[in-house]
Amino acid sequence: MTKSTRIILICSGKGGVGKTTLTANLGIALAKRGVNTAVLDADFGLRNLDLLLGLENRIVYTAQEVLDESCRLEQALVKHKQEPNLSLLPAGNPRMLDWLTPDDMQRIVALLSEQFDYVLIDCPAGVEDGFKNAVAAAKEAIVVTNPEVSAVRDADRVIGLLNTHGVQPVQLVLNRVRPKMMASQEMLSVDDVTDILALPLLGLVLEDEQVIVSTNRGEPLTLSSNNSPAARCYSNIAGRLQGEQIPMIDPSKEGSGVRAKIRRLMQTKIF
Amino acid sequence: MLNHFSKIQTISLPLSREEDWKVSLPNKVKGLDEGLVVLNCRDWLLTYRDFQKIEALCGTKGLQIEIIISTRTETIVSASSLGYQAKLSLNNNQKKPTNSEIDSNNNHNDLPLLFHRGTIRSGENLDSEGDILLLGDVNPGAKISAVGNILIWGKLRGNAHAGKLGDDQAKIIALQLRPLQLRISQAIARGPEEKPQAGFAEEAILESGQIVIKPANPNLLRAHTAQNVFIS
Ligand SMILES: Nc1ncnc2c1ncn2[C@@H]1O[C@H](COP(=O)(O)OP(=O)(O)O)[C@@H](O)[C@H]1O
Ligand SMILES: [Mg+2]
């Protein structure tokens, strides 16, 4: 009971930036490292964490029934077949939003804390009730954003709210990084983003087609020994969360082909 | 300070720390009639969550919070993040703030100096009845406003309004002045498009009704209110 469970909210402000994908991949990556991990779908409106984890057809009960006390937590938890260190607590139906309170969220997370080392909460987009419920239960947070002005603006708003809620530490994951576009300054650079958001950078995730392939299969990239660019990024994030010193990838050294190499060579000469 | 709210009821949190506001607040609320209320938080540090609780409590008596007053900037920021109108007051019976030396030497006028450390983020407002000295950035989507001058030891990328009650002498100074929009007194200007020159503080002032931006002049700074801020 005196366990110090890490309760991490994964949030963004803007929708579609990659929260659920990060939650699923990080959950698997942590579980692989032998950490007892629960992922909680707090996005009752647009639940799809179950889908990404390939667990959709194994859901019997949800957080809703646990709160109603019509089932025990153990009955609602869905264990991942290949990575039994990972369990999903599914969201209830969308109407649950109408009556769910911050206290309910705290109750659920307290229950999960009794048996898990990590609880990852997949937060809904926005800063409305869904966010407020989720934030009430969180100790720390990962803010996910893309190198786009609108996503960064919304992330900034969320960081302000996390601060007023006393959530600490708050770290940043910059998702969908495209080295080419960054190099040609068609996209905000890593520095541009961290300069505005002023948060410690937990990791970069490269834009990677494999993410979409794996989403459709219901098998997070980190599950297989797949060594696609994004898979490496997610694993690094898991390692850093556990305190390992893993160097950040350098987008200007990523990207393939002769052209990128020449560009890099030229850059180092000119500057 | 509250004269113009005379028709509105006031709830004041306890003066002394001995008394827990969470315990005494329900009784205070009970004694009031339905309607608008001013919430004076004094120097209590209140979070977003605290305000949600207070809001719920006031709701039970049909009370609507009109404005939140506090002597702490953190509380002001929490209140504004919930969408409340929030005002910073510098109370006489409060122990002198750390910036007291700055304040007492500042005889340019007797407006209070609001000192704030930290980034003002999108959706947040920082407002002062006097000058503002901010150690931190003002991000896009955030707003900073003052009756007097605005001094930002950081980057201004959001909106700023100095001399908001009509002081044409008010200025806005920042290490990097790249706001979305600037206002001085009644004048409005869009921020400059070109990238800032690194390493030069800039100031925005009003010249014949137009907002102009130029490199901050250290002598000019000394001659005005910022004098004592930059000396130590
Ligand atoms: N690194 C990435 N590379 C390519 N596609 C990505 C990446 N991260 C996320 N996506 C895609 O972006 C979409 C939105 O991701 P999702 O995790 O559902 O966002 P959110 O939960 O924030 O709404 C999905 O289609 C997902 O496959
Ligand atoms: Mg999602």
Coordinates of N, CA and C in Angstrom, one line a residue, chain A residues 102 106 127 131-132 135-138 153-154 156-157 159-161 163-165 167 192 195-199, chain B residues 47-49 52 74 77-78 80-82 119-124 137 139-142 155 157 176 180 195:
Chain A
P102 N -14.4 14.2 -10.9 CA -13.0 14.1 -10.5 C -12.8 13.1 -9.4
Q106 N -10.4 9.7 -9.2 CA -9.4 9.5 -8.2 C -9.6 8.1 -7.5
V127 N -9.9 21.0 -22.9 CA -9.6 21.3 -21.5 C -11.0 21.3 -20.7
F131 N -11.0 16.4 -19.4 CA -9.7 16.7 -19.0 C -9.6 17.0 -17.5
K132 N -10.6 17.7 -17.0 CA -10.5 18.0 -15.6 C -10.7 16.8 -14.7
V135 N -7.3 14.9 -14.9 CA -6.1 15.6 -14.3 C -6.2 15.5 -12.8
A136 N -7.4 15.4 -12.3 CA -7.6 15.3 -10.8 C -6.9 14.1 -10.3
A137 N -6.7 13.0 -11.1 CA -6.2 11.8 -10.5 C -4.7 11.7 -10.8
A138 N -4.1 12.6 -11.6 CA -2.8 12.4 -12.1 C -1.7 13.1 -11.1
R153 N 0.2 25.7 -29.5 CA -0.7 26.6 -28.7 C -1.6 25.9 -27.7
D154 N -2.2 24.8 -28.2 CA -3.1 24.1 -27.3 C -2.3 23.4 -26.2
D156 N 0.4 24.5 -24.8 CA 0.7 25.5 -23.9 C -0.4 25.8 -22.9
R157 N -1.6 25.8 -23.4 CA -2.8 26.0 -22.6 C -2.9 24.9 -21.5
I159 N -0.5 23.0 -20.4 CA 0.6 23.1 -19.5 C 0.2 24.0 -18.4
G160 N -0.3 25.2 -18.8 CA -0.8 26.2 -17.7 C -1.7 25.5 -16.8
L161 N -2.7 24.8 -17.3 CA -3.7 24.2 -16.4 C -3.1 23.1 -15.5
N163 N -0.1 23.1 -14.4 CA 0.6 23.8 -13.3 C -0.3 24.3 -12.2
T164 N -1.5 24.8 -12.6 CA -2.4 25.3 -11.6 C -3.0 24.1 -10.8
H165 N -3.0 22.9 -11.4 CA -3.4 21.7 -10.7 C -2.3 21.1 -9.8
V167 N 0.3 19.5 -10.9 CA 0.8 18.2 -11.5 C 2.3 18.4 -11.8
D192 N 12.3 25.4 -31.6 CA 11.1 26.3 -31.6 C 10.1 25.9 -30.6
D195 N 11.3 26.0 -26.9 CA 11.5 27.4 -26.5 C 10.2 28.0 -26.0
I196 N 9.1 27.6 -26.7 CA 7.8 28.2 -26.3 C 7.3 27.4 -25.1
L197 N 7.3 26.1 -25.1 CA 6.7 25.3 -24.1 C 7.5 25.2 -22.8
A198 N 8.8 25.5 -22.9 CA 9.7 25.5 -21.7 C 9.4 24.3 -20.8
L199 N 9.5 23.1 -21.4 CA 9.3 21.9 -20.6 C 10.5 21.0 -20.9
Chain B
T47 N -5.5 27.0 -5.4 CA -5.3 26.3 -6.7 C -6.7 26.4 -7.4
Y48 N -6.6 26.0 -8.7 CA -7.7 25.7 -9.5 C -8.7 24.9 -8.8
R49 N -8.2 23.8 -8.2 CA -9.2 22.9 -7.5 C -9.9 23.6 -6.3
Q52 N -12.7 25.5 -7.7 CA -13.8 24.7 -8.1 C -14.7 24.4 -6.9
E74 N 0.0 33.8 -7.9 CA -0.3 32.4 -8.2 C -1.8 32.2 -8.2
V77 N -3.5 33.8 -11.1 CA -3.4 33.0 -12.3 C -4.3 31.8 -12.3
S78 N -4.5 31.1 -11.1 CA -5.4 30.0 -11.0 C -6.8 30.5 -11.3
S80 N -7.8 33.2 -13.0 CA -8.1 33.6 -14.4 C -8.2 32.4 -15.3
S81 N -7.5 31.3 -14.9 CA -7.5 30.1 -15.8 C -8.9 29.5 -15.7
L82 N -9.6 29.8 -14.7 CA -11.0 29.3 -14.6 C -12.0 30.2 -15.3
T119 N 6.4 31.5 -16.7 CA 5.8 31.8 -18.0 C 4.3 32.0 -17.9
I120 N 3.8 33.0 -18.7 CA 2.4 33.2 -18.8 C 2.0 32.5 -20.1
R121 N 1.1 31.4 -19.9 CA 0.9 30.5 -21.0 C -0.5 30.9 -21.7
S122 N -0.6 30.3 -22.9 CA -1.9 30.5 -23.7 C -3.1 30.4 -22.8
G123 N -4.0 31.4 -22.9 CA -5.2 31.3 -22.1 C -5.1 32.0 -20.8
E124 N -3.9 32.3 -20.3 CA -3.7 33.0 -19.0 C -3.6 34.5 -19.2
D137 N 8.4 34.4 -19.9 CA 7.9 34.7 -21.2 C 6.4 34.9 -21.2
N139 N 3.6 33.8 -23.6 CA 3.5 33.0 -24.8 C 2.3 33.4 -25.7
P140 N 2.3 33.0 -27.0 CA 1.2 33.3 -27.9 C -0.1 32.8 -27.2
G141 N -1.1 33.7 -27.3 CA -2.4 33.3 -26.7 C -2.6 33.8 -25.2
A142 N -1.5 34.3 -24.7 CA -1.5 34.8 -23.3 C -1.6 36.3 -23.4
K155 N 10.6 36.7 -23.3 CA 10.1 37.0 -24.6 C 8.6 37.3 -24.6
R157 N 5.5 37.1 -26.7 CA 5.0 36.6 -27.9 C 3.5 36.6 -27.9
Q176 N 12.8 40.2 -25.8 CA 12.4 39.9 -27.2 C 11.0 40.4 -27.4
L180 N 2.0 39.2 -30.6 CA 0.9 39.1 -31.7 C 0.3 40.5 -31.8
K195 N 12.1 38.5 -37.9 CA 12.7 37.9 -36.7 C 13.5 38.9 -35.8

